Amino acid sequence: MSVPKSYKAYVAQKDEEGKTTCSLTTRSIETLSQGEVTIKVAYSSLNYKDALSASGNVGVTKHYPHVPGIDAAGEVVASDSSLFSPGDKVLVTGYDLGSNSDGGFAELVRTPASWVVPLPPSITLKESMIFGTAGFTAALCVESLLRNGAAPNKGEVLVTGATGGVGSIAVALLAKEGFSVTASTGKQEVHSMLKNLGATTIINRDTLIVDNDAPLLKSRFQGAIDTVGGKTLETVLRSIALQGSVSACGLVGGNELHLTVFPFILRGVNLQGIDSMHWPMGPRREIWRKLSQEWKLPILESFTTTIGLEQLDEYIQLILGGQIQGRIIVKVNSQS
Ligand SMILES: NC(=O)c1ccc[n+]([C@@H]2O[C@H](COP(=O)([O-])OP(=O)(O)OC[C@H]3O[C@@H](n4cnc5c(N)ncnc54)[C@H](OP(=O)(O)O)[C@@H]3O)[C@@H](O)[C@H]2O)c1
């Protein structure tokens, strides 16, 4: 496969007043980021972080113009690394892709070989992006709970932000592992979706939050996966049973945490932070193997919306407004 001389990309730019706008632009191949592996992107996916990058959030992206897209799956078209050859099917999630290196919302992407995961044989490029960073992160959260002693016979596990990308896949993976899952959501109309993914109980996100100073609340959950942070995570940590664990990965509801040490020293609660971006390559490949085999989730396809690059503006606004249900994948080129 030859390398095209130009490619289409969804580019975010900042003007002199700091206002960010995005547009579909044809770029020359010289604009690709540094790296050894050039990939023709078949699919990317839309994550909350992409929406932050596309709207000029300097905590995610420092330099503009920039191509967002923290996920990409496609076929290698050129490689200066002995690890990859043209024609290999690969995926990249996290590291610096789409943060300060140009990302997957483009027909071509170039990355260091050390970021590239060979596509496991039992998953398609499209399926890998239905998981994307959201699914990879959900899998890390579930692994962390299991590693810290969670078991189906020990009681309910809570998932917050349950209809979002990470939350919905976390619900499905926990259900697959045999857990009773309580899903916390702010949406009224999606209870059947959460039930189909495997949630046993659904609660309203506002009623979950207990806004008082009590250092501990009644033990309600053996563990939790929290994508929300802030007051939600404060309540969750105060509501975890003896020796329980919380995998915390998100901040859609706030980045502050006001707590006492009592959940940790009186109940032995474990707070495990999850960072999918820098997860090392060996264990990273093992998570992708699992997602392609025992944690494969064909049901996700029915909760996935496929869009084109030209629909990103609209869906970025929806994800920023917390209005997304399930996964949004971006079909970039026609491979699958
Ligand atoms: N640490 C990591 O490695 C890592 C990796 C991936 C994602 N993340 C983070 O995890 C979070 C979720 O990511 P995502 O891609 O799943 O996002 P997403 O698809 O937008 O889902 C977030 C969900 O949170 C809920 N929500 C939205 N606004 C809220 C608010 N103000 N208060 C409480 N809940 C709210 C909504 O679900 P309901 O309506 O069902 O409540 C929403 O669907 C983000 O903060 C993201 O940056 C971290």
XYZ file of C-alpha atoms in Angstrom, residues 75-283:
209
model
C -3.360 -0.602 8.747
C 0.336 0.207 8.731
C 1.308 1.926 5.452
C 4.958 2.690 6.284
C 7.283 1.627 9.077
C 10.852 2.449 10.093
C 10.557 -0.107 12.917
C 11.412 -3.785 12.563
C 8.395 -4.519 14.788
C 5.809 -3.483 12.174
C 5.403 -3.883 8.406
C 3.042 -2.377 5.857
C -0.261 -4.257 5.908
C -0.175 -5.028 9.673
C -3.443 -4.292 11.454
C -2.770 -2.292 14.608
C -4.352 -0.067 17.238
C -3.084 2.787 19.372
C -4.802 4.167 22.479
C -3.443 6.666 24.953
C 0.228 7.603 25.392
C 0.408 11.048 23.797
C -1.835 10.222 20.825
C -4.396 12.980 20.351
C -3.099 14.890 23.386
C 0.013 16.719 22.167
C 0.717 14.480 19.162
C -1.793 14.543 16.337
C -4.453 11.898 16.854
C -6.915 9.548 15.221
C -9.437 12.035 13.783
C -7.488 11.874 10.505
C -7.008 9.535 7.573
C -3.314 9.109 8.495
C -1.517 9.117 11.819
C 2.174 8.663 12.642
C 3.297 7.389 16.056
C 6.322 5.924 17.828
C 6.450 2.119 17.454
C 6.422 1.833 21.254
C 2.773 3.003 21.323
C 1.494 0.498 18.747
C -0.412 -2.677 19.692
C -0.779 -5.421 17.052
C -4.502 -6.053 16.585
C -5.312 -9.358 18.344
C -6.506 -11.946 15.778
C -9.974 -12.433 17.258
C -11.137 -8.808 17.082
C -11.802 -6.465 14.136
C -10.513 -2.904 13.799
C -14.079 -1.669 14.321
C -14.588 -3.790 17.455
C -11.294 -2.549 18.875
C -12.496 1.050 18.560
C -15.917 0.215 20.049
C -13.788 -0.509 23.104
C -11.180 2.207 22.470
C -9.706 4.028 25.457
C -13.090 3.785 27.203
C -13.138 -0.016 27.049
C -9.453 -0.330 27.833
C -9.946 1.889 30.903
C -13.060 -0.008 32.009
C -11.043 -3.233 31.736
C -8.223 -1.745 33.862
C -10.815 -0.711 36.481
C -12.342 -4.212 36.588
C -8.890 -5.859 36.748
C -7.980 -3.608 39.649
C -11.118 -4.573 41.608
C -10.453 -8.274 40.975
C -6.778 -7.925 41.966
C -7.867 -6.280 45.218
C -10.185 -9.137 46.184
C -13.593 -8.266 44.719
C -15.766 -11.333 44.150
C -19.369 -11.853 42.996
C -20.447 -13.323 46.362
C -19.347 -10.260 48.362
C -22.148 -7.855 47.395
C -22.981 -5.107 44.933
C -20.455 -3.186 42.842
C -21.355 0.381 41.888
C -20.550 2.011 38.524
C -20.987 5.796 38.254
C -21.495 7.661 34.975
C -22.941 4.327 33.883
C -24.254 5.323 30.458
C -20.943 6.917 29.396
C -18.205 5.174 27.421
C -16.178 3.880 30.373
C -19.227 3.352 32.591
C -21.295 1.330 30.126
C -18.421 -1.042 29.319
C -17.564 -1.369 33.027
C -21.181 -2.416 33.714
C -21.011 -5.047 30.964
C -17.594 -6.426 32.004
C -18.595 -6.681 35.678
C -21.834 -8.450 34.713
C -19.817 -10.833 32.539
C -17.642 -11.632 35.585
C -20.831 -12.507 37.516
C -21.138 -9.386 39.710
C -24.377 -7.730 40.790
C -23.960 -4.233 39.368
C -25.617 -1.048 40.593
C -25.517 1.550 37.823
C -25.703 5.226 38.750
C -26.983 7.498 35.996
C -28.396 10.975 35.493
C -30.517 9.848 32.545
C -34.097 8.680 33.030
C -34.730 7.177 29.622
C -31.904 4.633 29.425
C -32.766 2.105 32.088
C -33.415 -0.652 29.543
C -29.975 -0.056 28.006
C -28.311 -0.458 31.403
C -30.355 -3.602 32.176
C -29.363 -5.069 28.802
C -25.720 -4.409 29.581
C -26.163 -6.387 32.801
C -26.982 -3.858 35.547
C -29.102 -5.366 38.323
C -30.044 -2.088 40.043
C -30.240 1.462 38.662
C -30.029 4.535 40.852
C -30.273 8.238 40.130
C -26.935 10.045 40.262
C -28.389 12.900 42.352
C -29.775 10.611 45.036
C -26.440 8.779 45.256
C -24.668 11.895 46.549
C -24.826 12.430 50.325
C -23.806 16.035 50.941
C -22.919 16.016 54.648
C -19.711 15.867 56.710
C -20.147 12.360 58.121
C -16.767 10.624 57.744
C -18.457 7.293 57.033
C -21.849 6.334 55.609
C -23.733 3.015 55.712
C -21.769 0.318 53.836
C -23.617 -0.156 50.564
C -21.139 -1.542 48.047
C -18.246 -4.011 48.114
C -16.557 -1.927 45.463
C -17.031 0.733 42.826
C -15.811 2.034 39.492
C -16.046 5.806 39.528
C -15.872 7.902 36.357
C -17.287 11.060 37.962
C -15.001 12.223 40.812
C -15.853 15.159 43.115
C -18.806 14.759 45.499
C -19.758 11.458 43.861
C -16.390 9.892 44.669
C -16.528 11.381 48.193
C -19.884 9.658 48.807
C -18.748 6.418 47.205
C -15.599 6.121 49.336
C -17.642 6.715 52.506
C -20.129 3.982 51.438
C -17.735 1.118 50.689
C -17.818 -2.000 52.879
C -14.894 -3.343 54.909
C -11.794 -4.064 52.766
C -13.601 -2.912 49.637
C -12.009 -1.160 46.662
C -12.723 1.749 44.371
C -11.180 2.187 40.928
C -11.268 5.921 40.168
C -10.626 7.106 36.630
C -12.718 10.187 35.875
C -13.636 13.755 36.717
C -16.777 14.653 34.768
C -18.377 15.736 38.071
C -15.339 17.507 39.569
C -11.634 17.119 40.264
C -11.624 17.852 43.998
C -11.839 15.344 46.823
C -12.741 16.348 50.394
C -12.510 13.404 52.756
C -11.257 12.205 56.106
C -8.907 9.232 56.391
C -11.624 7.145 58.115
C -12.760 5.103 55.073
C -9.128 4.023 54.702
C -8.141 3.382 58.324
C -11.449 2.149 59.800
C -12.736 0.118 56.843
C -9.485 -0.647 55.014
C -10.911 0.825 51.828
C -8.614 0.809 48.857
C -8.586 3.720 46.394
C -6.914 2.699 43.152
C -6.265 5.441 40.627
C -6.464 4.302 37.010
C -4.226 5.843 34.350
C -4.831 4.197 30.989
C -2.553 6.607 29.120
C 0.768 5.315 30.463
C -0.160 1.669 31.070
C 2.941 -0.359 30.140
C 3.024 -2.219 26.837
C 3.266 -5.821 28.185
C 0.171 -5.644 30.427
